Amino acid sequence: MKYSDEHYMDMALELAGLAALAGEVPVGAVVVCGGKAIAGAHNRREIDVDPTGHAELLAIRDASAYLGRWRLSDCTVYVTLEPCPMCAGLMHQARIARCVFAAPDPKAGALGTLFRLHEDERLNHRFEVTSGVREQQSAKLLRSFFSQRRGK
């Protein structure tokens, strides 16, 4: 059965909600291969005391372990916030086929907002990007999280 981008983004949004409950910035990511969600994660920087604890990085790492390979050229990454340079660079290194993100990131977005790593012709791999899928839901979750944090 083929699911829509919205379906997989809903899964990523559920993970983002779990991140918020854990006190993490609410970002969730899901990796899909062959029409099946094979890995998912949420931000864990605070929990793990690890600056690389981004949802995309953790989900891609788990997807590679699940598939037993580092080249994910037949995979799509769904993430609730536009990837930062580190995560976009990882997507390049993992040779992903596509990234779908919900909300743009004006402070660190590397797939269209500040940088366009996915289509940089100087790099040896380019990938497709779709933005704005469930953007309002993701933006609302992020605004609510940061509003609560500022209120404390």
C-alpha positions as a Markdown table, in Angstrom:
| # | Residue | x | y | z |
|---|---|---|---|---|
| 1 | Met | 0.0 | 0.0 | 0.0 |
| 2 | Lys | 1.4 | 3.4 | -0.9 |
| 3 | Tyr | 0.9 | 6.1 | 1.7 |
| 4 | Ser | 1.0 | 9.9 | 1.2 |
| 5 | Asp | 3.6 | 12.3 | 2.3 |
| 6 | Glu | 1.1 | 13.5 | 4.8 |
| 7 | His | 0.8 | 10.1 | 6.3 |
| 8 | Tyr | 4.6 | 9.8 | 7.0 |
| 9 | Met | 4.8 | 13.4 | 8.2 |
| 10 | Asp | 2.0 | 12.6 | 10.7 |
| 11 | Met | 4.3 | 9.9 | 12.0 |
| 12 | Ala | 7.2 | 12.4 | 12.3 |
| 13 | Leu | 4.9 | 14.9 | 14.1 |
| 14 | Glu | 4.0 | 12.2 | 16.6 |
| 15 | Leu | 7.7 | 11.7 | 17.3 |
| 16 | Ala | 8.1 | 15.5 | 17.6 |
| 17 | Gly | 5.4 | 15.5 | 20.2 |
| 18 | Leu | 7.2 | 12.9 | 22.2 |
| 19 | Ala | 10.4 | 15.1 | 22.0 |
| 20 | Ala | 8.4 | 18.0 | 23.5 |
| 21 | Leu | 7.2 | 15.9 | 26.3 |
| 22 | Ala | 10.8 | 14.9 | 27.0 |
| 23 | Gly | 11.9 | 18.6 | 27.1 |
| 24 | Glu | 13.5 | 18.4 | 23.7 |
| 25 | Val | 13.0 | 20.8 | 20.8 |
| 26 | Pro | 10.0 | 19.1 | 19.1 |
| 27 | Val | 11.5 | 17.7 | 15.9 |
| 28 | Gly | 10.7 | 14.2 | 14.6 |
| 29 | Ala | 12.0 | 12.3 | 11.6 |
| 30 | Val | 11.0 | 9.1 | 9.8 |
| 31 | Val | 12.9 | 7.2 | 7.1 |
| 32 | Val | 10.8 | 5.4 | 4.5 |
| 33 | Cys | 12.1 | 2.8 | 2.1 |
| 34 | Gly | 10.0 | 0.8 | -0.3 |
| 35 | Gly | 6.8 | 2.4 | 1.0 |
| 36 | Lys | 7.6 | 1.3 | 4.6 |
| 37 | Ala | 8.6 | 3.3 | 7.5 |
| 38 | Ile | 11.9 | 1.6 | 8.6 |
| 39 | Ala | 13.2 | 4.1 | 11.2 |
| 40 | Gly | 12.0 | 7.0 | 13.3 |
| 41 | Ala | 13.5 | 9.3 | 16.0 |
| 42 | His | 13.1 | 12.6 | 17.7 |
| 43 | Asn | 15.6 | 15.1 | 19.0 |
| 44 | Arg | 17.7 | 13.8 | 21.9 |
| 45 | Arg | 20.3 | 16.5 | 22.4 |
| 46 | Glu | 19.3 | 17.2 | 26.0 |
| 47 | Ile | 18.6 | 13.6 | 27.0 |
| 48 | Asp | 21.8 | 12.2 | 25.6 |
| 49 | Val | 23.9 | 15.4 | 26.2 |
| 50 | Asp | 25.0 | 15.1 | 22.5 |
| 51 | Pro | 25.1 | 17.9 | 20.0 |
| 52 | Thr | 24.6 | 15.4 | 17.2 |
| 53 | Gly | 21.3 | 14.1 | 18.8 |
| 54 | His | 19.1 | 15.5 | 15.9 |
| 55 | Ala | 16.1 | 13.5 | 14.9 |
| 56 | Glu | 17.3 | 13.1 | 11.3 |
| 57 | Leu | 20.7 | 11.9 | 12.2 |
| 58 | Leu | 19.3 | 9.3 | 14.7 |
| 59 | Ala | 16.7 | 8.1 | 12.2 |
| 60 | Ile | 19.2 | 7.8 | 9.3 |
| 61 | Arg | 21.6 | 6.0 | 11.5 |
| 62 | Asp | 18.8 | 3.5 | 12.5 |
| 63 | Ala | 17.7 | 3.1 | 8.9 |
| 64 | Ser | 21.3 | 2.3 | 7.8 |
| 65 | Ala | 21.5 | -0.3 | 10.6 |
| 66 | Tyr | 18.2 | -1.8 | 9.7 |
| 67 | Leu | 19.1 | -2.1 | 6.0 |
| 68 | Gly | 22.7 | -3.1 | 6.6 |
| 69 | Arg | 24.1 | -0.4 | 4.3 |
| 70 | Trp | 25.0 | 3.3 | 4.4 |
| 71 | Arg | 23.8 | 4.2 | 0.9 |
| 72 | Leu | 20.1 | 5.1 | 1.3 |
| 73 | Ser | 19.5 | 6.0 | -2.4 |
| 74 | Asp | 16.1 | 4.5 | -2.4 |
| 75 | Cys | 14.9 | 6.2 | 0.9 |
| 76 | Thr | 13.0 | 9.3 | 1.8 |
| 77 | Val | 13.5 | 11.2 | 5.0 |
| 78 | Tyr | 10.4 | 13.0 | 6.5 |
| 79 | Val | 11.3 | 15.6 | 9.1 |
| 80 | Thr | 9.1 | 18.2 | 10.9 |
| 81 | Leu | 11.7 | 21.1 | 10.6 |
| 82 | Glu | 14.0 | 21.9 | 7.7 |
| 83 | Pro | 17.3 | 20.2 | 8.3 |
| 84 | Cys | 20.3 | 22.1 | 9.5 |
| 85 | Pro | 23.7 | 22.0 | 7.6 |
| 86 | Met | 24.8 | 18.9 | 9.6 |
| 87 | Cys | 21.7 | 16.9 | 8.9 |
| 88 | Ala | 21.5 | 18.0 | 5.2 |
| 89 | Gly | 25.2 | 17.1 | 4.9 |
| 90 | Leu | 24.4 | 13.6 | 6.3 |
| 91 | Met | 21.6 | 13.2 | 3.8 |
| 92 | His | 24.1 | 14.0 | 1.1 |
| 93 | Gln | 26.6 | 11.5 | 2.5 |
| 94 | Ala | 23.9 | 8.8 | 2.9 |
| 95 | Arg | 22.8 | 9.5 | -0.7 |
| 96 | Ile | 19.1 | 9.8 | 0.2 |
| 97 | Ala | 16.7 | 10.1 | -2.7 |
| 98 | Arg | 14.4 | 12.7 | -1.2 |
| 99 | Cys | 13.7 | 14.8 | 1.9 |
| 100 | Val | 10.3 | 16.0 | 2.8 |
| 101 | Phe | 10.1 | 18.7 | 5.6 |
| 102 | Ala | 7.3 | 20.5 | 7.2 |
| 103 | Ala | 8.4 | 23.9 | 8.5 |
| 104 | Pro | 11.3 | 26.0 | 7.2 |
| 105 | Asp | 14.0 | 27.0 | 9.6 |
| 106 | Pro | 15.0 | 30.6 | 9.3 |
| 107 | Lys | 18.0 | 30.2 | 11.7 |
| 108 | Ala | 19.6 | 27.0 | 10.3 |
| 109 | Gly | 17.7 | 25.7 | 7.3 |
| 110 | Ala | 20.0 | 24.1 | 4.8 |
| 111 | Leu | 17.5 | 22.8 | 2.2 |
| 112 | Gly | 16.3 | 26.1 | 0.8 |
| 113 | Thr | 16.2 | 28.8 | 3.5 |
| 114 | Leu | 19.8 | 29.6 | 4.2 |
| 115 | Phe | 21.6 | 27.1 | 2.0 |
| 116 | Arg | 20.6 | 24.7 | -0.8 |
| 117 | Leu | 22.9 | 21.7 | -0.1 |
| 118 | His | 20.5 | 19.3 | -1.8 |
| 119 | Glu | 21.2 | 20.9 | -5.2 |
| 120 | Asp | 24.7 | 22.2 | -4.9 |
| 121 | Glu | 26.4 | 21.2 | -8.2 |
| 122 | Arg | 29.8 | 21.1 | -6.5 |
| 123 | Leu | 28.7 | 18.1 | -4.6 |
| 124 | Asn | 28.7 | 14.5 | -6.0 |
| 125 | His | 25.0 | 13.8 | -5.0 |
| 126 | Arg | 21.9 | 15.8 | -5.2 |
| 127 | Phe | 18.4 | 14.9 | -3.9 |
| 128 | Glu | 14.9 | 16.1 | -4.2 |
| 129 | Val | 13.2 | 18.2 | -1.6 |
| 130 | Thr | 9.6 | 18.8 | -0.9 |
| 131 | Ser | 8.7 | 21.4 | 1.7 |
| 132 | Gly | 5.5 | 22.6 | 3.5 |
| 133 | Val | 3.9 | 19.2 | 4.2 |
| 134 | Arg | 2.0 | 19.7 | 7.5 |
| 135 | Glu | 3.8 | 23.0 | 7.9 |
| 136 | Gln | 1.2 | 24.6 | 10.1 |
| 137 | Gln | 1.0 | 21.7 | 12.5 |
| 138 | Ser | 4.8 | 21.6 | 12.9 |
| 139 | Ala | 5.1 | 25.4 | 13.3 |
| 140 | Lys | 2.3 | 25.3 | 15.9 |
| 141 | Leu | 4.1 | 22.6 | 17.9 |
| 142 | Leu | 7.4 | 24.6 | 17.8 |
| 143 | Arg | 5.8 | 27.9 | 18.8 |
| 144 | Ser | 3.9 | 26.2 | 21.7 |
| 145 | Phe | 7.1 | 24.6 | 22.9 |
| 146 | Phe | 9.2 | 27.8 | 22.8 |
| 147 | Ser | 6.4 | 29.8 | 24.3 |
| 148 | Gln | 6.2 | 27.4 | 27.3 |
| 149 | Arg | 10.0 | 27.5 | 27.7 |
| 150 | Arg | 10.0 | 31.3 | 27.8 |
| 151 | Gly | 7.2 | 31.3 | 30.3 |
| 152 | Lys | 9.2 | 29.2 | 32.8 |
